[in-house]
């Protein structure tokens, strides 16, 4: 998609298939809507009065209004003017993008970003607008016999004041990259598990490194993983005929910032199918466990976005990837494995496999002497029970890192909620036969999972995001969401200070 800004003075002379303006509740027109209404001799105000309540997210196209050059004016509802905020703006931009996709519109000009709102800058609003447009252009069509009709939206322009064009352009650039990163994450999540294998994820990392010159990919195979003594990760991989992959994707900015900067490391859970293993899951909805690599997908999507933006900081993405299947060589309840850290683990439930592959990746991350490590994983059903599909679960004992991630989530409208991670929960992981068990019983299941990981993340500031409830939608709209790519990119942008 092509993003641009416009600063034309007379909106009514603008030729575009769809010109979008904001309308508040009780018939209050935004500045742009008012200007168009004057050019159309009051026609817009009359339509608003007759049939538009301007509820947030609502949308009413007005075709070929007299006195206006655009083929249609799209009225977008912004709710009550005194409650207007960034989230309502983003929702309206999403409604516009959805309308364009539905109606087969090829290009649109939106005037919404020019409306000030208390909790956002022009850059923030432009970022949200571009992200919405890019996300609406997503269509999964890899495995249909006939190509599905794709959205036609090709050009997206923001109409802004002259003094704000540079800020708007920077926001569009960021939002476009975030949208493309989300769409990559969604595609990987949506692909079936017989296509999106560990090998496929490795190939995706290599393809990214070919496409972006700041990225370098390394994919370690079974032999190299053995040489690293990742006994915990390998124990999960051993149940499947599909070979595991340990992916390291490194972004080195083209211009190094002054001074020395330790990298941020992102670690994504890459279980390309989770049957539960010998502790097998029930049949209904088991297909959804193809999404168990959405942490990995969010790492690859985030790496794509920051490479496109050439973020001025080093970031390293790590993905341990394998399948979790039952077989004659699979983990059994009672098995004890030795992790790369040397700590031994009694596997009491083979379905708690995510932590078994992540722990070795967290140990591997030590070699980068990282400023921070964030792991992202569809780790526990318990997190879905606790937080539903709204917030990702955030676990961290590092106050600064936790606050930075929470703020990034709020800013990016991709929220996370802080969960506890105190030593008192560690007792639940006690094993009679090994340094720890891989499960802590039903109480606080998402917390004990995080406690398990914390035992491998002591050498650097660390945070864990449980995205089991936010990475995909169930039911009729089943599919990957691309979360938490927006949160992660926002965190990295904030950190690099390029806002
Ligand atoms: N991938 C699942 C977590 C999951 C379950 C995500 C349901 C979304 C929906 C993970 O590997 C898993 O199976 N966790 C177990 C842990 C338990 C055995 C301690 C769970 O949550 O049931
Ligand atoms: Mn599992
Ligand atoms: Zn899993």
XYZ file of C-alpha atoms and ligand atoms in Angstrom:
523
model
C 0.000 0.000 0.000
C 1.117 3.526 -0.764
C 0.875 6.065 2.046
C 1.062 9.820 1.583
C 0.018 13.152 3.035
C -1.987 15.993 1.458
C -2.211 19.594 2.582
C -4.659 20.967 -0.034
C -6.562 23.999 1.238
C -9.896 23.364 -0.480
C -11.121 19.891 0.398
C -14.147 20.042 -1.870
C -11.941 20.183 -4.997
C -10.059 17.017 -4.056
C -10.564 14.168 -6.538
C -10.585 10.818 -4.730
C -12.842 7.740 -4.728
C -13.497 8.218 -0.994
C -13.010 11.279 1.178
C -13.458 10.511 4.874
C -14.559 13.060 7.493
C -15.370 12.775 11.182
C -18.744 13.504 12.754
C -19.378 13.723 16.501
C -22.572 12.823 18.284
C -25.497 15.317 18.290
C -24.721 16.473 14.766
C -21.401 18.148 15.602
C -19.317 18.247 12.409
C -15.514 18.167 12.457
C -13.741 21.058 10.729
C -13.310 19.050 7.520
C -16.919 17.833 7.561
C -18.093 21.406 8.076
C -16.011 22.713 5.150
C -17.429 20.037 2.851
C -20.931 20.694 4.114
C -20.598 24.357 3.153
C -19.401 23.397 -0.343
C -22.389 21.035 -0.593
C -24.859 23.716 0.566
C -25.753 21.942 3.795
C -26.395 18.508 2.291
C -24.081 16.674 4.727
C -25.544 18.301 7.832
C -29.021 17.324 6.610
C -28.003 13.675 6.128
C -26.342 13.558 9.543
C -29.464 15.003 11.148
C -31.741 12.563 9.332
C -29.898 9.264 9.809
C -26.423 9.317 11.364
C -25.999 8.893 15.112
C -22.172 9.068 14.869
C -21.627 6.142 17.245
C -17.924 5.223 17.478
C -17.063 2.864 14.614
C -20.125 3.779 12.523
C -19.762 4.692 8.878
C -22.104 6.207 6.274
C -21.088 6.722 2.639
C -22.643 9.670 0.810
C -22.362 9.189 -2.948
C -21.615 12.000 -5.394
C -22.646 14.957 -3.228
C -23.212 18.111 -5.323
C -20.422 20.677 -5.043
C -17.790 18.106 -3.991
C -15.226 16.594 -6.395
C -14.747 13.312 -4.465
C -16.842 10.353 -5.721
C -18.071 9.802 -2.183
C -17.806 11.349 1.208
C -17.527 8.808 4.028
C -19.004 10.013 7.303
C -17.241 8.388 10.242
C -18.806 8.373 13.708
C -16.591 9.657 16.521
C -19.041 9.485 19.452
C -19.317 12.272 22.021
C -16.882 15.113 21.337
C -15.775 15.447 24.958
C -14.942 11.720 25.144
C -12.937 11.689 21.931
C -9.632 9.838 22.324
C -6.971 7.856 20.453
C -8.884 4.575 20.696
C -12.002 6.111 19.084
C -9.855 7.626 16.332
C -8.242 4.240 15.611
C -11.648 2.577 15.540
C -12.935 5.124 13.027
C -9.883 4.644 10.793
C -10.486 0.887 10.973
C -14.142 1.408 9.994
C -12.981 3.444 6.983
C -10.476 0.768 5.945
C -13.117 -1.959 6.347
C -15.566 0.043 4.240
C -12.955 0.514 1.483
C -12.259 -3.231 1.490
C -15.997 -4.047 1.345
C -16.816 -1.547 -1.387
C -13.761 -2.310 -3.528
C -12.430 1.244 -3.219
C -8.899 1.666 -4.617
C -7.871 4.859 -2.851
C -8.986 7.028 0.021
C -8.169 10.328 1.715
C -8.839 10.573 5.437
C -9.123 13.871 7.292
C -9.443 12.244 10.735
C -5.844 12.551 11.904
C -6.101 16.340 11.750
C -8.631 16.274 14.602
C -6.670 16.801 17.815
C -7.308 14.410 20.666
C -5.928 14.672 24.167
C -4.002 11.398 24.468
C -2.167 11.302 21.131
C 0.198 13.170 18.833
C -0.112 13.542 15.050
C 2.545 10.823 14.693
C 0.479 8.496 16.916
C -2.678 9.101 14.910
C -0.974 8.679 11.537
C 0.620 5.458 12.800
C -2.776 4.117 13.879
C -4.345 5.098 10.549
C -1.704 3.373 8.432
C -1.806 0.287 10.605
C -5.595 0.080 10.220
C -5.348 0.440 6.447
C -2.599 -2.188 6.172
C -4.479 -4.605 8.462
C -7.706 -4.270 6.458
C -5.779 -5.313 3.364
C -4.991 -8.710 4.922
C -6.507 -11.763 3.240
C -5.492 -15.335 3.913
C -5.559 -17.144 0.595
C -2.594 -19.518 0.592
C -4.606 -22.739 0.659
C -7.728 -22.133 -1.428
C -7.924 -23.734 -4.870
C -9.100 -20.464 -6.433
C -7.704 -17.069 -5.485
C -10.071 -15.125 -3.207
C -11.073 -11.576 -4.082
C -8.422 -9.333 -2.552
C -9.147 -5.833 -1.182
C -8.374 -3.216 -3.835
C -7.214 -0.429 -1.519
C -3.844 0.696 -2.916
C -3.410 4.301 -1.823
C -4.103 5.833 1.538
C -3.579 9.559 2.097
C -3.946 11.682 5.194
C -5.149 15.242 4.848
C -3.327 17.292 7.490
C -2.305 20.871 8.211
C 0.872 22.052 6.502
C 2.838 22.251 9.741
C 2.066 18.630 10.620
C 2.911 16.858 7.366
C 6.379 15.697 8.485
C 5.025 14.162 11.713
C 2.206 12.524 9.790
C 4.626 11.034 7.267
C 6.749 9.519 10.045
C 3.626 8.024 11.648
C 2.500 6.575 8.304
C 5.913 5.015 7.791
C 5.797 3.397 11.237
C 2.178 2.277 10.885
C 2.804 0.782 7.449
C 5.725 -1.248 8.806
C 3.724 -2.375 11.852
C 0.823 -3.393 9.595
C 3.128 -5.400 7.328
C 4.695 -7.057 10.390
C 1.249 -7.947 11.748
C 0.204 -9.342 8.392
C 3.289 -11.561 8.272
C 2.510 -12.794 11.799
C -1.109 -13.437 10.823
C -0.160 -15.360 7.690
C 2.232 -17.595 9.631
C -0.424 -18.182 12.302
C -3.163 -18.940 9.786
C -1.116 -21.368 7.675
C -1.898 -25.024 8.411
C 0.542 -26.964 10.587
C 1.494 -29.273 7.736
C 2.788 -26.225 5.840
C 3.997 -23.965 8.656
C 6.558 -26.352 10.151
C 9.751 -25.464 12.047
C 11.581 -25.699 8.711
C 9.088 -23.252 7.183
C 9.632 -20.753 10.013
C 13.386 -21.072 9.409
C 12.888 -20.423 5.724
C 10.747 -17.375 6.545
C 13.594 -15.974 8.677
C 16.059 -16.552 5.828
C 13.691 -14.907 3.343
C 13.426 -11.863 5.629
C 17.230 -11.666 5.802
C 17.355 -11.725 2.003
C 14.729 -8.996 1.771
C 16.152 -6.615 4.422
C 19.842 -5.899 4.481
C 19.953 -5.114 8.227
C 18.808 -8.682 9.035
C 20.998 -11.748 9.345
C 19.473 -15.193 9.854
C 20.975 -18.312 11.328
C 18.974 -21.542 11.599
C 20.468 -24.202 13.851
C 19.523 -27.793 13.000
C 19.129 -30.833 15.256
C 22.917 -31.488 15.339
C 23.804 -27.944 16.368
C 21.004 -27.894 18.961
C 22.441 -31.121 20.391
C 25.911 -29.585 20.518
C 24.453 -26.737 22.617
C 23.040 -29.361 25.030
C 19.476 -28.057 24.839
C 18.155 -31.234 26.444
C 14.810 -29.749 27.392
C 13.982 -28.328 23.946
C 15.181 -31.513 22.246
C 13.026 -33.697 24.497
C 9.903 -32.034 23.085
C 11.160 -32.172 19.490
C 11.951 -35.884 19.832
C 8.274 -36.884 19.707
C 7.880 -35.733 16.130
C 9.280 -36.782 12.733
C 9.444 -33.109 11.750
C 12.966 -31.760 12.405
C 13.275 -28.913 14.961
C 14.777 -25.532 14.159
C 16.433 -22.967 16.412
C 16.220 -19.622 14.630
C 18.350 -16.574 15.380
C 17.441 -13.437 13.409
C 19.558 -10.376 14.064
C 18.864 -6.746 13.169
C 21.976 -4.558 13.076
C 21.068 -0.943 12.221
C 22.745 0.446 9.122
C 23.978 3.459 11.107
C 25.114 2.578 14.614
C 23.970 5.010 17.309
C 26.649 6.751 19.360
C 27.858 4.824 22.393
C 27.536 1.168 23.224
C 24.079 -0.348 23.327
C 23.306 -3.844 24.515
C 20.683 -5.514 22.297
C 17.089 -6.334 23.156
C 16.349 -10.026 22.634
C 12.876 -11.283 21.702
C 12.169 -14.988 22.232
C 9.078 -16.512 20.587
C 7.464 -19.876 21.295
C 7.414 -21.770 18.002
C 5.373 -24.928 18.616
C 3.954 -25.391 15.114
C 1.427 -27.894 16.451
C 0.629 -28.750 20.059
C -1.292 -32.009 20.428
C -0.287 -32.135 24.081
C 1.980 -35.124 23.392
C 1.414 -38.234 25.547
C -0.675 -36.022 27.883
C -2.843 -35.577 24.802
C -5.413 -32.802 24.501
C -9.151 -33.438 23.918
C -10.230 -33.537 20.267
C -12.577 -30.534 19.965
C -10.826 -27.425 18.657
C -7.455 -29.169 18.677
C -6.875 -27.639 15.228
C -6.426 -24.305 17.028
C -3.147 -25.581 18.396
C -1.617 -24.710 15.014
C -1.587 -21.198 16.527
C 0.892 -22.325 19.176
C 3.649 -20.673 17.131
C 2.088 -17.201 17.335
C 4.830 -16.053 19.734
C 7.378 -16.992 17.081
C 5.251 -15.303 14.408
C 5.110 -12.095 16.470
C 8.906 -12.126 16.785
C 9.341 -12.547 13.010
C 6.678 -9.890 12.348
C 8.354 -7.473 14.757
C 11.780 -8.117 13.206
C 10.289 -7.398 9.777
C 8.804 -4.118 11.004
C 11.973 -2.830 12.673
C 14.093 -3.868 9.693
C 11.781 -1.944 7.368
C 12.085 1.062 9.708
C 15.828 0.494 10.128
C 15.420 0.984 13.877
C 18.660 2.513 15.215
C 19.146 -0.219 17.839
C 20.249 -3.802 17.725
C 17.467 -6.367 18.231
C 17.803 -10.159 18.159
C 14.879 -12.502 17.552
C 15.162 -16.088 18.787
C 12.704 -18.849 17.935
C 12.918 -22.401 19.267
C 10.572 -24.376 17.038
C 9.253 -27.954 16.939
C 6.040 -29.968 17.101
C 4.580 -31.520 20.261
C 3.277 -34.948 19.247
C 2.809 -38.333 20.921
C 4.951 -41.203 19.638
C 7.270 -43.981 20.772
C 10.048 -41.445 21.169
C 7.968 -38.707 22.810
C 8.371 -37.358 26.340
C 6.505 -39.377 28.983
C 5.126 -38.123 32.288
C 7.870 -38.864 34.774
C 10.742 -38.311 32.341
C 13.523 -36.117 33.673
C 15.525 -33.970 31.258
C 18.570 -31.751 31.675
C 18.234 -28.221 30.311
C 21.034 -26.237 28.693
C 21.413 -24.392 32.014
C 22.209 -27.687 33.735
C 19.017 -27.589 35.812
C 16.993 -30.801 35.692
C 13.240 -30.890 35.005
C 10.706 -33.574 35.836
C 8.093 -33.617 33.086
C 4.833 -34.309 34.885
C 2.671 -33.197 31.971
C 3.951 -33.331 28.383
C 1.389 -30.659 27.430
C 3.369 -28.052 29.391
C 5.878 -28.078 26.525
C 6.161 -24.369 25.782
C 8.232 -23.689 28.896
C 10.418 -26.700 28.027
C 11.513 -25.190 24.726
C 11.639 -21.578 25.979
C 13.906 -22.338 28.947
C 16.777 -23.379 26.697
C 16.249 -20.357 24.440
C 16.398 -18.106 27.525
C 19.714 -19.681 28.500
C 21.005 -19.235 24.951
C 20.054 -15.524 25.120
C 22.672 -14.955 27.860
C 25.450 -14.916 25.258
C 24.205 -11.609 23.844
C 24.611 -9.804 27.197
C 21.193 -8.301 26.513
C 19.769 -5.060 27.888
C 16.443 -6.888 28.126
C 14.899 -10.189 27.082
C 11.190 -10.477 26.336
C 9.644 -13.844 25.631
C 6.314 -14.088 23.869
C 4.300 -17.291 24.098
C 0.845 -18.833 23.790
C 1.789 -20.453 27.058
C -1.261 -21.255 29.185
C -4.996 -21.786 28.953
C -5.053 -20.352 32.477
C -4.055 -16.944 31.105
C -7.124 -16.996 28.836
C -9.288 -17.700 31.872
C -7.657 -14.862 33.818
C -7.612 -12.122 31.173
C -9.798 -13.275 28.289
C -9.047 -11.958 24.826
C -8.457 -8.317 25.725
C -5.123 -8.144 27.538
C -1.955 -10.152 27.093
C -0.520 -11.295 30.429
C 2.667 -9.486 31.426
C 5.016 -11.022 33.981
C 8.197 -9.308 35.104
C 10.147 -8.550 38.229
C 11.894 -5.675 36.496
C 9.826 -2.599 37.284
C 11.197 -0.374 34.492
C 10.801 -3.030 31.822
C 7.266 -3.865 32.995
C 6.194 -0.216 32.963
C 7.738 0.366 29.526
C 5.887 -2.629 28.072
C 2.572 -1.650 29.684
C 2.925 1.887 28.321
C 3.782 0.604 24.842
C 0.729 -1.647 24.917
C -1.530 1.271 25.891
C -0.046 3.507 23.212
C -0.327 0.872 20.510
C -3.869 -0.115 21.564
C -2.481 -3.611 22.041
C -2.798 -3.776 25.823
C -1.151 -6.021 28.394
C -2.048 -6.486 32.061
C 0.518 -7.001 34.804
C 0.297 -10.353 36.560
C 2.053 -11.338 39.797
C 5.384 -13.159 39.836
C 6.420 -13.620 43.431
C 8.655 -16.207 44.994
C 5.720 -17.528 47.035
C 4.405 -19.219 43.864
C 7.730 -20.970 43.188
C 6.936 -23.654 45.797
C 4.335 -25.148 43.481
C 7.104 -26.251 41.099
C 8.793 -28.507 43.657
C 9.728 -31.970 42.413
C 10.699 -35.000 44.500
C 13.090 -36.215 41.822
C 14.502 -33.204 39.947
C 15.407 -29.538 40.420
C 11.861 -28.617 39.406
C 8.649 -29.982 37.908
C 7.303 -28.578 34.643
C 3.831 -27.937 36.118
C 2.586 -26.316 39.302
C -0.981 -27.580 39.523
C -4.194 -25.761 38.602
C -4.060 -22.727 40.924
C -2.442 -19.707 39.235
C -1.420 -21.795 36.211
C -0.159 -18.863 34.167
C 1.864 -17.564 37.150
C 3.629 -20.854 37.845
C 4.443 -21.128 34.122
C 6.106 -17.707 34.358
C 7.846 -18.799 37.594
C 9.286 -21.773 35.731
C 10.709 -19.472 33.024
C 12.093 -17.043 35.609
C 14.511 -19.759 36.767
C 16.269 -19.509 33.426
C 16.174 -15.724 33.066
C 18.126 -14.572 36.107
C 21.077 -13.055 34.245
C 19.323 -10.097 32.576
C 16.198 -7.912 32.873
C 13.390 -10.140 31.647
C 9.679 -10.029 30.888
C 7.257 -12.683 29.725
C 4.119 -12.055 27.648
C 1.469 -14.800 27.711
C -0.520 -14.231 24.517
C -2.706 -17.367 24.640
C -5.834 -15.189 24.761
C -4.805 -12.413 22.369
C -2.917 -14.058 19.487
C -5.952 -15.481 17.732
C -9.720 -15.248 17.422
C -11.967 -18.277 17.854
C -15.270 -19.089 16.216
C -16.619 -17.626 12.969
C -13.709 -15.213 12.578
C -11.142 -17.819 13.516
C -7.660 -16.592 12.685
C -4.469 -15.003 13.923
C -4.641 -11.373 15.118
C -1.030 -10.240 14.618
C -0.809 -9.298 18.307
C 1.436 -8.373 20.067
C 3.463 -7.006 17.121
C 2.115 -3.452 17.732
C 3.097 -3.567 21.421
C 6.581 -4.904 20.692
C 7.359 -2.457 17.885
C 6.047 0.424 20.001
C 8.274 -0.651 22.890
C 11.307 -0.752 20.598
C 10.420 2.610 18.990
C 9.947 4.208 22.419
C 13.266 2.771 23.525
C 15.050 4.110 20.470
C 13.475 7.480 21.258
C 12.266 7.962 17.698
C 8.770 9.165 18.418
N -0.306 -24.127 24.014
C -0.884 -24.471 25.257
C -1.563 -23.274 25.918
C -2.949 -22.936 25.425
C -4.021 -23.721 25.787
C -3.158 -21.805 24.685
C -5.286 -23.378 25.363
C -4.424 -21.467 24.272
C -5.496 -22.250 24.606
C 0.179 -24.971 26.221
O 1.218 -25.666 25.655
C -0.515 -25.901 27.147
O -0.980 -26.904 26.703
N -0.561 -25.540 28.425
C -1.230 -26.321 29.390
C -0.370 -26.319 30.634
C -0.817 -27.303 31.681
C -0.606 -28.713 31.203
C -0.044 -27.033 32.935
C -2.595 -25.683 29.668
O -2.696 -24.461 29.692
O -3.556 -26.437 29.820
Mn 0.762 -27.728 25.460
Zn 1.629 -25.239 23.710
